[in-house]
Each structure stands twice: as structure tokens, then as C-alpha cells.
GROMACS .gro file of C-alpha atoms in nm:
model
  388
    1MET     CA    1   2.142   5.947   6.270
    2GLU     CA    2   1.819   6.066   6.117
    3TYR     CA    3   1.942   5.938   5.779
    4ILE     CA    4   2.001   5.592   5.922
    5ILE     CA    5   1.650   5.571   6.071
    6LEU     CA    6   1.498   5.681   5.737
    7ILE     CA    7   1.692   5.415   5.547
    8VAL     CA    8   1.574   5.141   5.789
    9VAL     CA    9   1.210   5.249   5.757
   10LEU     CA   10   1.230   5.246   5.377
   11ALA     CA   11   1.387   4.900   5.381
   12VAL     CA   12   1.111   4.762   5.602
   13LEU     CA   13   0.842   4.908   5.379
   14LEU     CA   14   1.013   4.775   5.067
   15VAL     CA   15   1.044   4.420   5.205
   16GLY     CA   16   0.680   4.413   5.323
   17GLY     CA   17   0.547   4.527   4.986
   18LEU     CA   18   0.737   4.269   4.790
   19GLY     CA   19   0.620   3.987   5.020
   20SER     CA   20   0.255   4.080   4.985
   21THR     CA   21   0.293   4.100   4.609
   22PHE     CA   22   0.480   3.779   4.526
   23LEU     CA   23   0.405   3.536   4.808
   24VAL     CA   24   0.073   3.377   4.912
   25ARG     CA   25   0.001   3.081   5.133
   26SER     CA   26  -0.196   2.799   4.971
   27ARG     CA   27  -0.461   2.593   5.151
   28THR     CA   28  -0.222   2.306   5.167
   29GLY     CA   29   0.048   2.512   5.333
   30ARG     CA   30   0.278   2.518   5.023
   31SER     CA   31   0.397   2.858   4.895
   32VAL     CA   32   0.314   2.936   4.534
   33SER     CA   33   0.347   3.253   4.333
   34LYS     CA   34   0.055   3.491   4.310
   35ALA     CA   35   0.088   3.485   3.933
   36THR     CA   36   0.042   3.110   3.934
   37VAL     CA   37  -0.265   3.138   4.157
   38ASP     CA   38  -0.413   3.398   3.927
   39GLU     CA   39  -0.354   3.173   3.629
   40LEU     CA   40  -0.522   2.872   3.795
   41THR     CA   41  -0.820   3.056   3.944
   42GLY     CA   42  -0.874   3.314   3.674
   43ALA     CA   43  -0.842   3.594   3.929
   44ALA     CA   44  -0.612   3.789   3.696
   45ASP     CA   45  -0.903   3.855   3.457
   46THR     CA   46  -1.234   3.812   3.644
   47GLN     CA   47  -1.364   3.753   3.988
   48ALA     CA   48  -1.408   3.373   4.047
   49PRO     CA   49  -1.762   3.264   4.139
   50PRO     CA   50  -1.814   3.164   4.504
   51GLU     CA   51  -1.861   2.798   4.408
   52ALA     CA   52  -1.535   2.792   4.211
   53ALA     CA   53  -1.354   2.967   4.492
   54ALA     CA   54  -1.480   2.709   4.739
   55GLU     CA   55  -1.348   2.428   4.521
   56ALA     CA   56  -1.023   2.597   4.418
   57GLY     CA   57  -0.812   2.392   4.655
   58ALA     CA   58  -0.995   2.060   4.611
   59THR     CA   59  -0.840   1.775   4.417
   60ALA     CA   60  -0.964   1.763   4.056
   61THR     CA   61  -1.163   1.451   3.961
   62VAL     CA   62  -1.167   1.320   3.604
   63THR     CA   63  -1.477   1.120   3.505
   64VAL     CA   64  -1.406   0.846   3.250
   65PRO     CA   65  -1.715   0.737   3.055
   66GLU     CA   66  -1.805   0.373   3.106
   67GLN     CA   67  -1.750   0.138   2.815
   68ALA     CA   68  -2.069  -0.003   2.671
   69ALA     CA   69  -2.115  -0.377   2.728
   70PRO     CA   70  -2.052  -0.586   2.414
   71ALA     CA   71  -2.368  -0.662   2.225
   72ALA     CA   72  -2.504  -1.013   2.274
   73PRO     CA   73  -2.468  -1.235   1.968
   74PRO     CA   74  -2.790  -1.253   1.768
   75LYS     CA   75  -3.004  -1.558   1.828
   76PRO     CA   76  -3.011  -1.801   1.536
   77ALA     CA   77  -3.318  -1.791   1.320
   78ILE     CA   78  -3.567  -2.063   1.410
   79GLU     CA   79  -3.575  -2.322   1.134
   80LYS     CA   80  -3.873  -2.520   1.012
   81PRO     CA   81  -3.759  -2.882   0.967
   82PRO     CA   82  -3.927  -3.115   0.719
   83PRO     CA   83  -4.153  -3.390   0.856
   84SER     CA   84  -4.001  -3.729   0.928
   85ALA     CA   85  -4.240  -3.922   0.701
   86GLY     CA   86  -4.075  -4.047   0.384
   87ARG     CA   87  -3.718  -3.976   0.493
   88MET     CA   88  -3.612  -4.341   0.458
   89VAL     CA   89  -3.729  -4.343   0.097
   90ARG     CA   90  -3.552  -4.015   0.021
   91LEU     CA   91  -3.231  -4.156   0.165
   92ARG     CA   92  -3.263  -4.495  -0.005
   93ALA     CA   93  -2.999  -4.423  -0.268
   94ARG     CA   94  -2.746  -4.329   0.000
   95LEU     CA   95  -2.823  -4.645   0.194
   96ALA     CA   96  -2.800  -4.858  -0.120
   97ARG     CA   97  -2.452  -4.725  -0.199
   98SER     CA   98  -2.322  -4.838   0.138
   99GLN     CA   99  -2.491  -5.179   0.136
  100SER     CA  100  -2.464  -5.281  -0.229
  101GLY     CA  101  -2.160  -5.505  -0.176
  102PHE     CA  102  -2.345  -5.727   0.071
  103GLY     CA  103  -2.647  -5.784  -0.153
  104ALA     CA  104  -2.453  -5.811  -0.477
  105VAL     CA  105  -2.235  -6.094  -0.345
  106LEU     CA  106  -2.537  -6.291  -0.227
  107LEU     CA  107  -2.719  -6.246  -0.557
  108ASN     CA  108  -2.416  -6.358  -0.755
  109LEU     CA  109  -2.374  -6.672  -0.546
  110LEU     CA  110  -2.740  -6.765  -0.552
  111SER     CA  111  -2.767  -6.702  -0.926
  112SER     CA  112  -2.467  -6.918  -1.013
  113GLY     CA  113  -2.531  -7.244  -1.192
  114LYS     CA  114  -2.348  -7.438  -0.923
  115LEU     CA  115  -2.495  -7.437  -0.571
  116ASP     CA  116  -2.291  -7.703  -0.395
  117ASP     CA  117  -2.191  -7.728  -0.029
  118ASP     CA  118  -1.896  -7.494  -0.079
  119THR     CA  119  -2.120  -7.230  -0.229
  120TRP     CA  120  -2.366  -7.249   0.059
  121ASP     CA  121  -2.078  -7.224   0.305
  122GLU     CA  122  -1.965  -6.912   0.125
  123ILE     CA  123  -2.316  -6.765   0.144
  124GLU     CA  124  -2.319  -6.827   0.517
  125GLU     CA  125  -1.977  -6.665   0.553
  126VAL     CA  126  -2.094  -6.355   0.363
  127LEU     CA  127  -2.386  -6.318   0.602
  128ILE     CA  128  -2.164  -6.355   0.908
  129THR     CA  129  -1.914  -6.097   0.785
  130ALA     CA  130  -2.211  -5.864   0.722
  131ASP     CA  131  -2.270  -5.865   1.103
  132VAL     CA  132  -2.586  -6.074   1.078
  133GLY     CA  133  -2.452  -6.303   1.349
  134VAL     CA  134  -2.375  -6.675   1.342
  135GLY     CA  135  -2.719  -6.800   1.444
  136PRO     CA  136  -2.924  -6.583   1.205
  137ALA     CA  137  -2.673  -6.648   0.922
  138ARG     CA  138  -2.717  -7.023   0.955
  139GLN     CA  139  -3.094  -6.984   0.967
  140VAL     CA  140  -3.105  -6.769   0.653
  141THR     CA  141  -2.874  -7.010   0.467
  142ALA     CA  142  -3.079  -7.316   0.563
  143ASP     CA  143  -3.407  -7.151   0.458
  144LEU     CA  144  -3.264  -7.038   0.124
  145ARG     CA  145  -3.122  -7.382   0.058
  146THR     CA  146  -3.459  -7.544   0.118
  147LYS     CA  147  -3.642  -7.298  -0.110
  148VAL     CA  148  -3.393  -7.347  -0.393
  149LYS     CA  149  -3.439  -7.725  -0.375
  150VAL     CA  150  -3.817  -7.705  -0.364
  151GLU     CA  151  -3.876  -7.425  -0.614
  152GLY     CA  152  -3.574  -7.478  -0.835
  153THR     CA  153  -3.535  -7.105  -0.893
  154ARG     CA  154  -3.239  -6.993  -1.100
  155THR     CA  155  -3.309  -6.661  -1.278
  156VAL     CA  156  -3.175  -6.343  -1.122
  157ASP     CA  157  -3.522  -6.196  -1.067
  158GLU     CA  158  -3.647  -6.514  -0.900
  159VAL     CA  159  -3.340  -6.531  -0.676
  160ARG     CA  160  -3.376  -6.164  -0.585
  161GLN     CA  161  -3.737  -6.212  -0.479
  162MET     CA  162  -3.650  -6.521  -0.279
  163LEU     CA  163  -3.362  -6.343  -0.105
  164ARG     CA  164  -3.579  -6.037  -0.040
  165ALA     CA  165  -3.850  -6.244   0.124
  166GLU     CA  166  -3.600  -6.425   0.346
  167LEU     CA  167  -3.423  -6.107   0.461
  168LEU     CA  168  -3.757  -5.938   0.529
  169ALA     CA  169  -3.860  -6.233   0.744
  170GLN     CA  170  -3.543  -6.185   0.948
  171VAL     CA  171  -3.574  -5.806   0.979
  172GLU     CA  172  -3.945  -5.792   1.058
  173THR     CA  173  -4.053  -5.799   1.421
  174PRO     CA  174  -4.394  -5.804   1.588
  175ALA     CA  175  -4.296  -5.514   1.815
  176SER     CA  176  -4.401  -5.165   1.707
  177ARG     CA  177  -4.134  -4.947   1.552
  178ALA     CA  178  -4.319  -4.625   1.630
  179VAL     CA  179  -4.153  -4.392   1.880
  180ARG     CA  180  -4.410  -4.303   2.147
  181THR     CA  181  -4.441  -3.924   2.136
  182GLU     CA  182  -4.804  -3.867   2.238
  183ARG     CA  183  -4.902  -3.691   2.561
  184HIS     CA  184  -5.086  -3.909   2.808
  185GLU     CA  185  -5.247  -3.861   3.149
  186GLY     CA  186  -5.173  -3.491   3.132
  187HIS     CA  187  -4.799  -3.551   3.099
  188PRO     CA  188  -4.561  -3.523   2.805
  189ALA     CA  189  -4.402  -3.832   2.657
  190VAL     CA  190  -4.056  -3.882   2.812
  191ILE     CA  191  -3.773  -4.030   2.604
  192MET     CA  192  -3.430  -4.118   2.744
  193MET     CA  193  -3.130  -4.143   2.511
  194VAL     CA  194  -2.857  -4.383   2.631
  195GLY     CA  195  -2.538  -4.526   2.486
  196VAL     CA  196  -2.160  -4.536   2.504
  197ASN     CA  197  -1.927  -4.250   2.413
  198GLY     CA  198  -1.874  -4.179   2.045
  199THR     CA  199  -2.195  -4.326   1.905
  200GLY     CA  200  -2.344  -3.985   1.820
  201LYS     CA  201  -2.594  -3.993   2.107
  202THR     CA  202  -2.619  -3.616   2.172
  203THR     CA  203  -2.633  -3.543   1.799
  204THR     CA  204  -2.906  -3.804   1.759
  205CYS     CA  205  -3.099  -3.643   2.044
  206GLY     CA  206  -3.081  -3.308   1.867
  207LYS     CA  207  -3.183  -3.459   1.534
  208LEU     CA  208  -3.477  -3.637   1.696
  209ALA     CA  209  -3.593  -3.309   1.851
  210ARG     CA  210  -3.570  -3.153   1.507
  211ALA     CA  211  -3.775  -3.434   1.349
  212LEU     CA  212  -4.040  -3.405   1.620
  213VAL     CA  213  -4.072  -3.030   1.568
  214GLY     CA  214  -4.104  -3.098   1.195
  215ASP     CA  215  -4.395  -3.331   1.280
  216GLY     CA  216  -4.566  -3.053   1.476
  217ARG     CA  217  -4.461  -3.157   1.828
  218THR     CA  218  -4.343  -2.924   2.104
  219VAL     CA  219  -4.022  -3.036   2.274
  220VAL     CA  220  -3.813  -2.971   2.586
  221LEU     CA  221  -3.453  -3.097   2.589
  222GLY     CA  222  -3.286  -3.212   2.911
  223ALA     CA  223  -2.905  -3.188   2.906
  224ALA     CA  224  -2.834  -3.458   3.165
  225ASP     CA  225  -2.490  -3.531   3.018
  226THR     CA  226  -2.313  -3.320   3.283
  227PHE     CA  227  -1.974  -3.490   3.254
  228ARG     CA  228  -1.881  -3.378   2.903
  229ALA     CA  229  -1.825  -3.003   2.899
  230ALA     CA  230  -1.948  -2.944   2.544
  231ALA     CA  231  -2.256  -3.168   2.563
  232SER     CA  232  -2.491  -2.907   2.712
  233GLU     CA  233  -2.384  -2.639   2.465
  234GLN     CA  234  -2.416  -2.883   2.176
  235LEU     CA  235  -2.767  -2.984   2.277
  236GLN     CA  236  -2.876  -2.624   2.335
  237THR     CA  237  -2.754  -2.531   1.989
  238TRP     CA  238  -2.977  -2.802   1.841
  239GLY     CA  239  -3.270  -2.678   2.049
  240ASP     CA  240  -3.220  -2.310   1.964
  241ARG     CA  241  -3.228  -2.388   1.593
  242VAL     CA  242  -3.583  -2.524   1.614
  243GLY     CA  243  -3.715  -2.318   1.907
  244ALA     CA  244  -3.700  -2.597   2.166
  245GLN     CA  245  -3.604  -2.499   2.521
  246THR     CA  246  -3.306  -2.675   2.681
  247VAL     CA  247  -3.289  -2.738   3.057
  248ARG     CA  248  -2.926  -2.754   3.170
  249SER     CA  249  -2.700  -2.692   3.468
  250GLU     CA  250  -2.429  -2.428   3.455
  251LYS     CA  251  -2.227  -2.631   3.705
  252GLU     CA  252  -1.995  -2.886   3.548
  253GLY     CA  253  -2.038  -3.229   3.701
  254ALA     CA  254  -2.387  -3.154   3.836
  255ASP     CA  255  -2.616  -3.440   3.933
  256PRO     CA  256  -2.760  -3.570   3.604
  257ALA     CA  257  -3.069  -3.710   3.776
  258SER     CA  258  -3.150  -3.361   3.907
  259VAL     CA  259  -3.120  -3.208   3.560
  260ALA     CA  260  -3.342  -3.480   3.413
  261PHE     CA  261  -3.602  -3.422   3.687
  262GLU     CA  262  -3.604  -3.047   3.620
  263ALA     CA  263  -3.644  -3.105   3.248
  264VAL     CA  264  -3.947  -3.326   3.299
  265SER     CA  265  -4.093  -3.075   3.546
  266LYS     CA  266  -4.046  -2.798   3.289
  267GLY     CA  267  -4.214  -3.009   3.024
  268ILE     CA  268  -4.515  -3.070   3.249
  269ASP     CA  269  -4.543  -2.702   3.346
  270ASP     CA  270  -4.524  -2.587   2.983
  271ASN     CA  271  -4.762  -2.858   2.853
  272VAL     CA  272  -4.519  -2.971   2.583
  273ASP     CA  273  -4.563  -3.294   2.390
  274VAL     CA  274  -4.221  -3.456   2.439
  275VAL     CA  275  -3.928  -3.431   2.681
  276LEU     CA  276  -3.601  -3.567   2.542
  277VAL     CA  277  -3.336  -3.646   2.806
  278ASP     CA  278  -2.978  -3.683   2.686
  279THR     CA  279  -2.765  -3.887   2.929
  280ALA     CA  280  -2.389  -3.910   2.961
  281GLY     CA  281  -2.212  -4.159   2.740
  282ARG     CA  282  -2.064  -4.440   2.948
  283LEU     CA  283  -1.876  -4.760   2.894
  284HIS     CA  284  -2.095  -5.063   2.944
  285THR     CA  285  -1.814  -5.217   3.154
  286LYS     CA  286  -1.828  -4.941   3.420
  287THR     CA  287  -2.066  -5.073   3.684
  288GLY     CA  288  -2.087  -4.747   3.881
  289LEU     CA  289  -2.183  -4.541   3.578
  290MET     CA  290  -2.440  -4.796   3.470
  291ASP     CA  291  -2.597  -4.787   3.817
  292GLU     CA  292  -2.614  -4.409   3.791
  293LEU     CA  293  -2.805  -4.443   3.465
  294GLY     CA  294  -3.062  -4.654   3.646
  295LYS     CA  295  -3.087  -4.381   3.910
  296VAL     CA  296  -3.164  -4.118   3.645
  297LYS     CA  297  -3.454  -4.328   3.520
  298ARG     CA  298  -3.589  -4.387   3.872
  299VAL     CA  299  -3.577  -4.015   3.957
  300ILE     CA  300  -3.762  -3.923   3.636
  301GLU     CA  301  -4.033  -4.175   3.720
  302LYS     CA  302  -4.106  -3.986   4.042
  303LYS     CA  303  -4.248  -3.715   3.816
  304ALA     CA  304  -4.368  -3.902   3.507
  305SER     CA  305  -4.334  -4.238   3.340
  306VAL     CA  306  -4.051  -4.298   3.094
  307ASP     CA  307  -4.215  -4.390   2.764
  308GLU     CA  308  -3.904  -4.477   2.563
  309VAL     CA  309  -3.544  -4.571   2.636
  310LEU     CA  310  -3.362  -4.550   2.305
  311LEU     CA  311  -3.020  -4.712   2.288
  312VAL     CA  312  -2.793  -4.540   2.036
  313LEU     CA  313  -2.548  -4.780   1.868
  314ASP     CA  314  -2.279  -4.716   1.611
  315ALA     CA  315  -2.368  -4.951   1.324
  316THR     CA  316  -2.002  -4.983   1.227
  317THR     CA  317  -1.904  -5.148   1.559
  318GLY     CA  318  -2.072  -5.478   1.467
  319GLN     CA  319  -2.061  -5.747   1.735
  320ASN     CA  320  -1.906  -5.508   1.989
  321GLY     CA  321  -2.226  -5.306   1.966
  322LEU     CA  322  -2.420  -5.618   2.060
  323ARG     CA  323  -2.221  -5.656   2.381
  324GLN     CA  324  -2.296  -5.296   2.471
  325ALA     CA  325  -2.663  -5.347   2.400
  326ARG     CA  326  -2.691  -5.645   2.634
  327VAL     CA  327  -2.560  -5.452   2.936
  328PHE     CA  328  -2.769  -5.141   2.874
  329ALA     CA  329  -3.082  -5.353   2.832
  330GLU     CA  330  -3.026  -5.508   3.175
  331VAL     CA  331  -3.001  -5.169   3.348
  332VAL     CA  332  -3.268  -4.948   3.190
  333ASP     CA  333  -3.505  -5.175   2.998
  334VAL     CA  334  -3.428  -5.058   2.644
  335SER     CA  335  -3.741  -5.015   2.429
  336GLY     CA  336  -3.583  -4.937   2.093
  337ILE     CA  337  -3.256  -4.911   1.900
  338VAL     CA  338  -3.116  -4.616   1.706
  339LEU     CA  339  -2.845  -4.722   1.459
  340THR     CA  340  -2.616  -4.437   1.356
  341LYS     CA  341  -2.364  -4.425   1.071
  342LEU     CA  342  -2.556  -4.684   0.872
  343ASP     CA  343  -2.452  -4.504   0.555
  344GLY     CA  344  -2.081  -4.557   0.621
  345THR     CA  345  -1.885  -4.880   0.640
  346ALA     CA  346  -2.159  -5.064   0.827
  347LYS     CA  347  -2.249  -5.401   0.679
  348GLY     CA  348  -2.619  -5.373   0.764
  349GLY     CA  349  -2.657  -5.716   0.919
  350ILE     CA  350  -2.639  -5.556   1.265
  351VAL     CA  351  -3.009  -5.473   1.222
  352ILE     CA  352  -3.097  -5.842   1.227
  353ALA     CA  353  -2.849  -5.932   1.498
  354VAL     CA  354  -2.941  -5.664   1.751
  355GLN     CA  355  -3.313  -5.723   1.713
  356GLN     CA  356  -3.278  -6.096   1.771
  357GLU     CA  357  -3.037  -6.042   2.060
  358LEU     CA  358  -3.250  -5.793   2.254
  359GLY     CA  359  -3.597  -5.867   2.127
  360VAL     CA  360  -3.655  -5.494   2.067
  361PRO     CA  361  -3.694  -5.325   1.729
  362VAL     CA  362  -3.467  -5.085   1.546
  363LYS     CA  363  -3.678  -4.768   1.545
  364LEU     CA  364  -3.451  -4.502   1.395
  365VAL     CA  365  -3.146  -4.501   1.169
  366GLY     CA  366  -2.888  -4.233   1.098
  367LEU     CA  367  -2.798  -4.215   0.730
  368GLY     CA  368  -2.566  -3.914   0.718
  369GLU     CA  369  -2.430  -3.609   0.895
  370GLY     CA  370  -2.701  -3.366   0.782
  371PRO     CA  371  -2.949  -3.231   1.039
  372ASP     CA  372  -3.239  -3.416   0.873
  373ASP     CA  373  -3.062  -3.748   0.809
  374LEU     CA  374  -3.234  -3.933   1.095
  375ALA     CA  375  -3.515  -4.150   0.963
  376PRO     CA  376  -3.775  -4.392   1.101
  377PHE     CA  377  -3.659  -4.743   1.012
  378ASP     CA  378  -3.855  -4.914   0.735
  379PRO     CA  379  -3.770  -5.284   0.681
  380ALA     CA  380  -3.883  -5.305   0.317
  381THR     CA  381  -3.683  -5.000   0.212
  382PHE     CA  382  -3.381  -5.131   0.399
  383VAL     CA  383  -3.390  -5.476   0.236
  384ASP     CA  384  -3.448  -5.327  -0.110
  385ALA     CA  385  -3.142  -5.108  -0.058
  386ILE     CA  386  -2.933  -5.412   0.040
  387ILE     CA  387  -3.018  -5.633  -0.259
  388GLY     CA  388  -3.043  -5.347  -0.511
   0.00000   0.00000   0.00000
């Protein structure tokens, strides 16, 4: 009996010792081995600090370093454009290459030894196909016919001078060709650019800003073409290249009149010389869009007067460009014409036709795709390029 009691006591002691050695209760209530606890806490080697002991049962947090934001693209270097003076002369050879066919045909006909009715009809036809228009073509032909009869000129040089004088008379206009860019009454000059889609209106606006900066003017650009997604970015790129600020809306389809108003306000606050407002290209047959163009002009005039409304026309469109010009002139009182792509397949006679149709002068011409290929229009240089 005594042996049985002794065996029971030893068994109890043995079981209790093993439990205290190999089993511990974790803070979460899950049983883990003491060896594992020692490994995690470091208790097998050293006494854990009080702070570590307090955090032994807490969930470990891993801190991931934040990624650095991508570097902003470097701003383009501000360019110094050349002045606008003399550009037409520098581009004369390019203009002559595109217009030489028109002038050469006329010179050959006028210099021929036989100037009968058929020849004069052919001269008139050449002028009409050169986009001069029916009325001006008949007038030029009649005047040349009279001069030939009176003066009896026949040599090539005499005919060239006679033709030059007649074309100059048709191209010249009493209206000033200067673009008004001077500050007045404490306000900057305000220029609106209007036209149909595809004429190069926004590009022309950027090129004009570049020419003005080259002439020493300060410029603010107003991106009031809010219907074409790329128009604002395109105009801002032009402005950034010459250090001109662009006022634009980040909201697609924003009110263009509001953007134009803000641009003029910015120009007044910053005391700049010129505010250029680019408007959305629109078909001249869309009455609603044309009315909106008139609204843009009226809203601008609440802040400052509009000094110029420049209608941008593609010189290659010929008589279709004239129809566009008539409608725009009725809505916003066009003060000047900008003819783009005059170095391409344009016949050149559109200069005469559009001036006589609207009674406003051609003020600027685009003679290429380069950033400095916008030039003030010079009649003498233009006529000389036509006749060679």
C-alpha cells in the first residue's frame, strides 16, 4: 500500500514538471512551445527589455517606404524669335515658286505677237482660274487691253511692267494693313482669331504670338477653343516656347466666352501689350455656333474693346473661302484677313478677290510650316513674286 501511494506521488510530480517546462499559454490563448517563445523573444539568451516584452504579443507592422513622385518634365527653353519686319522679303523665293505658273502664263500671252479676242479671252480665263474672281478678272483684262492699244507695248520688260502696275492696282487698298498691337487707354490690344476648322487658326495664333514677342511685345494667350481637346495644349505649347502665359480651362467644353473674359482680365492685370484670343473653329453654315462667336466678342467688350478680328482663311480653298468670309464678316465685323498655305497650291488671286468682297485688307500671310513663316503682307513683294 505504501508503495502504491509513493508511485502516485511521483507520477503527479513528474506530470507537473513536464507541463511547466514544455507548455506556456500565449496572450492570444493559443498554446506554443516554450522553446518557440524563447526563440521569438530572445529569452533563451538575454532578458528582453520591458518595452520589447510589452510589445511581444502585438502584431508586427512593416513600413514600406513611399515611392517618390515622378519628376515633372523640364520646361522648354524660352526662345527668342526674330522680328517680323522683312519676313515677306526673306520668303519671296518660296512664294515665287508657288505662284510662278500664274504669272508666267500671263506674260507669255501678253508678249505674244498676236493679241486677238481669243487671246484676251484666254487671259481672262487664266485670271479666273487663279481665284481672282470673275469681276476683278474682267476688270484687269479690260484695263490691260486698253493699255496695249494706247501704248503699243510688246517687249517682255514693257509687258511685265504693265502687268505689274495693273496687279498692284488691284491688290492695293486704302485700308491699313498694320495689325493694331499698341496698348491704349490703359488696356492691352485685344485680337480675336476666327475661322472654320482646318484653316490653321490655332497655329496662326501661336505664330502671331511668336512674331509679337520677336517685336518686343508682351503677350497673353486665351485658349477659348474649348471644343477641340488638343487646342488648349497646342496653344499653351506655342506660348511656353516664347514665355507667353496661356489662360485656359481644364474643363472640356467650358464656356469659351468665360475663358476669353479671363484672358483679357489677366492681360489687364499684368499690363501686357497684347491679348490674343483663339476661338473654336466653326462651319459658317452653323447658325448657333456663329451666334456664340458673337457672344464671345460681346463678353470681351465688357472688359476692353476688341481691336482686331482676324479671319483665318486657307488660301487653297479659293471661292469657298470667300463664302466663309462673307458669313464671318456679318457676325463679328472682320477687320483683317490672314491667308494661310499661300506657299502651297494656292493660285494667289484669292488676295484680290477676298479684299474686294469684304472691303478689308489681307494683313498676314502664312508661307510655310515653320514657326517664323507668318509674315505681314506686302503687295509689291507679292506681285513681284507672281510675275517673276
